[in-house]
CSV table of C-alpha atoms in Angstrom, one decimal:
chain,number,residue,atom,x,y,z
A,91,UNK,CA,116.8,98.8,106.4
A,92,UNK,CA,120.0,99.0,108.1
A,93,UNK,CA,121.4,94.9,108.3
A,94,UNK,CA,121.0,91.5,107.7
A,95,UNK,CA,122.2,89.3,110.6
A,96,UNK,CA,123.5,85.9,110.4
A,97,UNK,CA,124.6,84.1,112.9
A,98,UNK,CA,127.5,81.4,112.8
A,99,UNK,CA,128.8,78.7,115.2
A,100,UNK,CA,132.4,80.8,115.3
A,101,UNK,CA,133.6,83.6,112.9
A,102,UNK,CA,135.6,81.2,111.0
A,103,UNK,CA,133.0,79.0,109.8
A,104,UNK,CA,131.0,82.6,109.1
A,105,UNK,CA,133.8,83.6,107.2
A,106,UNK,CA,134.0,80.3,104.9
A,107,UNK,CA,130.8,80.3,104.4
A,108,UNK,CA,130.7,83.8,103.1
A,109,UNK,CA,133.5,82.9,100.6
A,110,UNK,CA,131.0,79.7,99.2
A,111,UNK,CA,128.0,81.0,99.3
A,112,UNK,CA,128.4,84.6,98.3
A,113,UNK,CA,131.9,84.8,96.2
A,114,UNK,CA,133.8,87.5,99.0
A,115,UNK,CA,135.7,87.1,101.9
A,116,UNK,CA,134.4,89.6,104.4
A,117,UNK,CA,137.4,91.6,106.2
A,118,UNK,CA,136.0,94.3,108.7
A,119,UNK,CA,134.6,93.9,112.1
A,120,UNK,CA,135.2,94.0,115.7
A,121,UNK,CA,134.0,93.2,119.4
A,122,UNK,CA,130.9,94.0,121.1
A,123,UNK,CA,132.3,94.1,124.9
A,124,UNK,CA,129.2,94.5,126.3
A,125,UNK,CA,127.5,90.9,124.7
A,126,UNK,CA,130.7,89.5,124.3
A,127,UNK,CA,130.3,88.5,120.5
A,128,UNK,CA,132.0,89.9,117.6
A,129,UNK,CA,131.6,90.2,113.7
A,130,UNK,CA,132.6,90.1,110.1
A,131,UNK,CA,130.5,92.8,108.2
A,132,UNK,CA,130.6,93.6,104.4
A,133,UNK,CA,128.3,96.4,102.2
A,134,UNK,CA,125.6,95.2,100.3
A,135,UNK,CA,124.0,98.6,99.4
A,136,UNK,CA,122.6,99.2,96.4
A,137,UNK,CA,119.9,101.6,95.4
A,138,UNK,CA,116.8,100.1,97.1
A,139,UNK,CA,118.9,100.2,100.5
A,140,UNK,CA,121.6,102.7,100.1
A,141,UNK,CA,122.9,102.7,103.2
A,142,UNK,CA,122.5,98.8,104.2
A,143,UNK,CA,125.3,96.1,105.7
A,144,UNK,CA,125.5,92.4,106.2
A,145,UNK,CA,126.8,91.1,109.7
A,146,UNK,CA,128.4,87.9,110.5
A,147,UNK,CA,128.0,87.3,114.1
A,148,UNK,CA,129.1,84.5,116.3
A,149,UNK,CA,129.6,84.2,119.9
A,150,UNK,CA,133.3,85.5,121.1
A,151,UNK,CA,134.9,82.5,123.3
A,152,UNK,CA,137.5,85.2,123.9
A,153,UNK,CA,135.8,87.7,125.4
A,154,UNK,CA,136.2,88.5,129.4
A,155,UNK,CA,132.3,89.5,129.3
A,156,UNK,CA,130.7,85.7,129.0
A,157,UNK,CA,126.9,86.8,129.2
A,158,UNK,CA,125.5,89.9,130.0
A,159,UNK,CA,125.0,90.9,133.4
A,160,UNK,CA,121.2,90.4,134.3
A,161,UNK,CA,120.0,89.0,130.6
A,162,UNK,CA,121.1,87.0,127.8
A,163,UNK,CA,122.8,88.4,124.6
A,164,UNK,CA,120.7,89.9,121.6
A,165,UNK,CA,119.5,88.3,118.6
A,166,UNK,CA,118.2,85.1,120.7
A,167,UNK,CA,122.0,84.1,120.2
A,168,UNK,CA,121.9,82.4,123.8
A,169,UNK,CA,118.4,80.5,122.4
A,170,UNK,CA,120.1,76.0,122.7
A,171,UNK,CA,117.5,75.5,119.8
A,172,UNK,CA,118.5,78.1,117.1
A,173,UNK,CA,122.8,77.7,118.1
A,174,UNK,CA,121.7,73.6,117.8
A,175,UNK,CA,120.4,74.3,114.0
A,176,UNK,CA,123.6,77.0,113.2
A,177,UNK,CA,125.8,74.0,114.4
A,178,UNK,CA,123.9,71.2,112.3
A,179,UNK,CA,123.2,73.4,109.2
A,180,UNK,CA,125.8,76.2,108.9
A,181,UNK,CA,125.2,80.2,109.3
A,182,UNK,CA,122.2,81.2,108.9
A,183,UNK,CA,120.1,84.5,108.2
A,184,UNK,CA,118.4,84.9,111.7
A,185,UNK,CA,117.0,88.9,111.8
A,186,UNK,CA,117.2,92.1,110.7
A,187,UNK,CA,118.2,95.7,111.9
A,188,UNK,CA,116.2,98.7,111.3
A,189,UNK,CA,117.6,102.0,111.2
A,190,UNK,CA,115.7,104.7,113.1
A,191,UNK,CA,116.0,108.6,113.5
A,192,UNK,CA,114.2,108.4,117.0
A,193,UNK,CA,114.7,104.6,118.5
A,194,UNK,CA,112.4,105.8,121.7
A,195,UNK,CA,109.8,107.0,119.4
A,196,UNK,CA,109.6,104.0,117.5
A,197,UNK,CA,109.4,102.0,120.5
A,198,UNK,CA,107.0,104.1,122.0
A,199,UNK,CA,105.1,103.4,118.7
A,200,UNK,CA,105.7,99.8,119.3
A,201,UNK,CA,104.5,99.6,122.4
A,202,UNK,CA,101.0,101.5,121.7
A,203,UNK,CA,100.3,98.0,119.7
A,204,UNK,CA,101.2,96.1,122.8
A,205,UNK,CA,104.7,95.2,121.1
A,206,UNK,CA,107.7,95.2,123.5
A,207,UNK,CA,110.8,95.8,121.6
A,208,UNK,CA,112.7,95.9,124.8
A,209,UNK,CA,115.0,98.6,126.8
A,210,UNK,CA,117.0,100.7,124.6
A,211,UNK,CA,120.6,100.5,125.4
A,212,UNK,CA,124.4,102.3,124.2
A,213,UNK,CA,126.7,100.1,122.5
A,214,UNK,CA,130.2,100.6,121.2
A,215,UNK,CA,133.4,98.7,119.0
A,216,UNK,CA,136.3,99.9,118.5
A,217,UNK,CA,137.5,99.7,114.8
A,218,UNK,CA,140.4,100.6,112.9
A,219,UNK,CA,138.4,103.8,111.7
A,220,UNK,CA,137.4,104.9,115.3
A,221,UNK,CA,135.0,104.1,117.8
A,222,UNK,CA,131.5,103.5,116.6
A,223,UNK,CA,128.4,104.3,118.8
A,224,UNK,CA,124.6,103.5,118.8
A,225,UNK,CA,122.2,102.3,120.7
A,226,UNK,CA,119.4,99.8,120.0
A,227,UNK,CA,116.6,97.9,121.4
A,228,UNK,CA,117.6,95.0,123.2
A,229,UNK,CA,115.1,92.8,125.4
A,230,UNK,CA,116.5,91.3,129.0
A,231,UNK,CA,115.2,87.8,127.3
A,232,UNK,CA,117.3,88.6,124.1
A,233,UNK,CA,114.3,87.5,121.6
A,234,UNK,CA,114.2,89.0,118.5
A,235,UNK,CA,110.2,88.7,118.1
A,236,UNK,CA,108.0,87.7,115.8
A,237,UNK,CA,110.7,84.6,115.0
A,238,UNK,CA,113.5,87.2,113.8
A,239,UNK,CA,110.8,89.1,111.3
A,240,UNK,CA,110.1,91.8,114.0
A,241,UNK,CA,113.4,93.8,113.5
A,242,UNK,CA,115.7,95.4,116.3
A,243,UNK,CA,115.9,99.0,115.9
A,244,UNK,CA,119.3,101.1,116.0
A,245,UNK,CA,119.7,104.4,116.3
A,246,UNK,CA,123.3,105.5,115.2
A,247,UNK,CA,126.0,108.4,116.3
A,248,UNK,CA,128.1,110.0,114.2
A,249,UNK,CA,129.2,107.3,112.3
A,250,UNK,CA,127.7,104.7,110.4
A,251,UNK,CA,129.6,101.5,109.4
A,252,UNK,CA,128.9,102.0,105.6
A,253,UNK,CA,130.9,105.0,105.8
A,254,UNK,CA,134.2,103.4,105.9
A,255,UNK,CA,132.8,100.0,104.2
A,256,UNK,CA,133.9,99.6,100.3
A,257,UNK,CA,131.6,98.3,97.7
A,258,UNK,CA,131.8,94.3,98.2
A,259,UNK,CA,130.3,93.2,94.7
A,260,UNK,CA,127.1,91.8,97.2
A,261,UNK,CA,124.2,94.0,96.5
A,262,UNK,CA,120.7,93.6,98.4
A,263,UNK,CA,118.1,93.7,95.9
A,264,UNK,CA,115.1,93.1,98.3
A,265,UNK,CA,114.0,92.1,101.6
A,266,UNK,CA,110.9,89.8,102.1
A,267,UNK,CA,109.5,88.5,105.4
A,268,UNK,CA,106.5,86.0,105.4
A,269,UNK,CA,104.6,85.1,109.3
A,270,UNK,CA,101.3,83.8,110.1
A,271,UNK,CA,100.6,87.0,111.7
A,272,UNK,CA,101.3,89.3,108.9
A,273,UNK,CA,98.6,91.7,109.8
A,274,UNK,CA,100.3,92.2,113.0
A,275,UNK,CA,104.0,92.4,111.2
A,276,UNK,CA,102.8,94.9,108.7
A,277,UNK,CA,101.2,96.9,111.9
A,278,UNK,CA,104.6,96.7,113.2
A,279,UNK,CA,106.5,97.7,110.7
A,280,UNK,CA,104.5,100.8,109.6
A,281,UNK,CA,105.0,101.7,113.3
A,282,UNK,CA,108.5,102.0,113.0
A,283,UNK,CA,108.3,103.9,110.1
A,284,UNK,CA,110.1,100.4,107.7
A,285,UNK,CA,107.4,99.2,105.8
A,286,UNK,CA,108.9,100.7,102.4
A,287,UNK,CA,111.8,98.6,103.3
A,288,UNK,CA,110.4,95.5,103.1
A,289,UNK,CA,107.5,93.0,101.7
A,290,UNK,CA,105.6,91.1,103.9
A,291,UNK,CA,103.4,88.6,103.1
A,292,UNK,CA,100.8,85.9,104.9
A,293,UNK,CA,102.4,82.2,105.3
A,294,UNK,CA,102.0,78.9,107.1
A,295,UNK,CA,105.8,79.7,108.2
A,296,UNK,CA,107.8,82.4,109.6
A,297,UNK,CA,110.7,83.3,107.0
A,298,UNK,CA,112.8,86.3,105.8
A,299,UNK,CA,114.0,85.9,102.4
A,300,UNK,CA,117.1,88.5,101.5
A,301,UNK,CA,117.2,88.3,97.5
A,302,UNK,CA,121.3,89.4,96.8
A,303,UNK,CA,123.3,90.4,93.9
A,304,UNK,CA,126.8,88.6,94.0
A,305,UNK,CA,129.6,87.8,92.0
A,306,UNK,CA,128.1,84.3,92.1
A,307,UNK,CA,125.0,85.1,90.6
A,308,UNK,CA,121.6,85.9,92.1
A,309,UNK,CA,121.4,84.4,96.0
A,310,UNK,CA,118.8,84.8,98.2
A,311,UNK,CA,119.2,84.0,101.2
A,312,UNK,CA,116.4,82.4,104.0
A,313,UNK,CA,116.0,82.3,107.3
A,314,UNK,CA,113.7,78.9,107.3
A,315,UNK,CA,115.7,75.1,107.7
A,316,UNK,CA,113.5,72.4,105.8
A,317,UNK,CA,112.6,70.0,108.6
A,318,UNK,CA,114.4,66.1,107.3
């Protein structure tokens, strides 16, 4: 377990929502040139994810890149339907990064099971710490798979962001993903080597579930809208 993604209509709104729901006002982040989005992240480690993050991510108006060159940005963020149900509900958990010593291992893992976790590509932002580098799975369609429960591995340089990230009072207690084809999710995630990271469980609807610590109280947080 590396991070929990959510995705907002602008970092603003991200931000304000982070103070309600959660109790902190996230403070770090940076640009991602390449996808032209940026972020808010916080820590939320705790001792079943000792080295985990939350990212608030929104597309960057700003940004001189407006789309990738040849594909669509990660994390479906280009997808009309799921930016349509950010801007009618608020920010919302969407996904989840996995950590990986050996990202084309695990996709050549992947892809044994006839699972396409896409190209693996560098990344970079600057912060005030330094430049961080990875480089992680991205497909040319941008989908995140398996409706977000599938997660997008990353493979990290020298630095990681919970290096430099204080303790944010928000602690991730556990991770839970539910999908009709939990067979195949389980399949998946033993594959990549994540399956003590997470429970997943059969269900009618596709949902992670991130159960937080926060100086609110107990949150948990879901990736699934209730249909009006």
């Amino acid at each position: 377990m590396d991070h929990l993604v959510v995705l907002a209509a602008d970092l603003a709104s991200g931000v304000a929502w982070c103070e309600r729901t959660l109790g902190i006002t996230p403070t770090a982040g940076g640009e991602h040139p390449l996808m032209g989005t940026h972020n808010r992240i916080f820590n939320v480690a705790s001792p079943a994810h000792p080295r985990a993050y939350l990212e608030i991510i929104a597309i960057n108006s700003g940004a001189s890149t407006a789309i990738p060159a040849g594909g669509r940005r990660w994390f479906d963020m280009d997808d009309a339907a799921l930016r349509q149900q950010v801007a009618q509900h608020g920010p919302q958990l969407i996904h989840w990064v996995a950590s990986v010593h050996d990202v084309a291992e695990r996709c050549a893992a992947l892809a044994a099971l006839d699972v396409e976790r896409g190209a693996v590509i560098t990344a970079s932002r600057p912060t005030q710490s330094g430049l961080l580098q990875w480089q992680i799975t991205v497909r040319s369609d941008g989908l995140r798979l398996m409706d977000g429960c599938l997660p997008t591995l990353i493979q990290w340089g020298a630095v990681h962001p919970c290096d430099s990230l204080p303790a944010s009072g928000v602690q991730l207690q556990q991770l839970a993903l539910q999908h009709p084809q939990a067979a195949t999710l389980q399949a998946a995630c033993d594959a990549v080597g994540v399956a003590a990271s997470v429970l997943v469980a059969p269900g009618a609807r596709p949902c992670l579930s991130a159960q937080l610590s926060t100086p609110r109280g107990p949150v948990t947080l879901t990736s699934f809208i209730p249909q009006e």
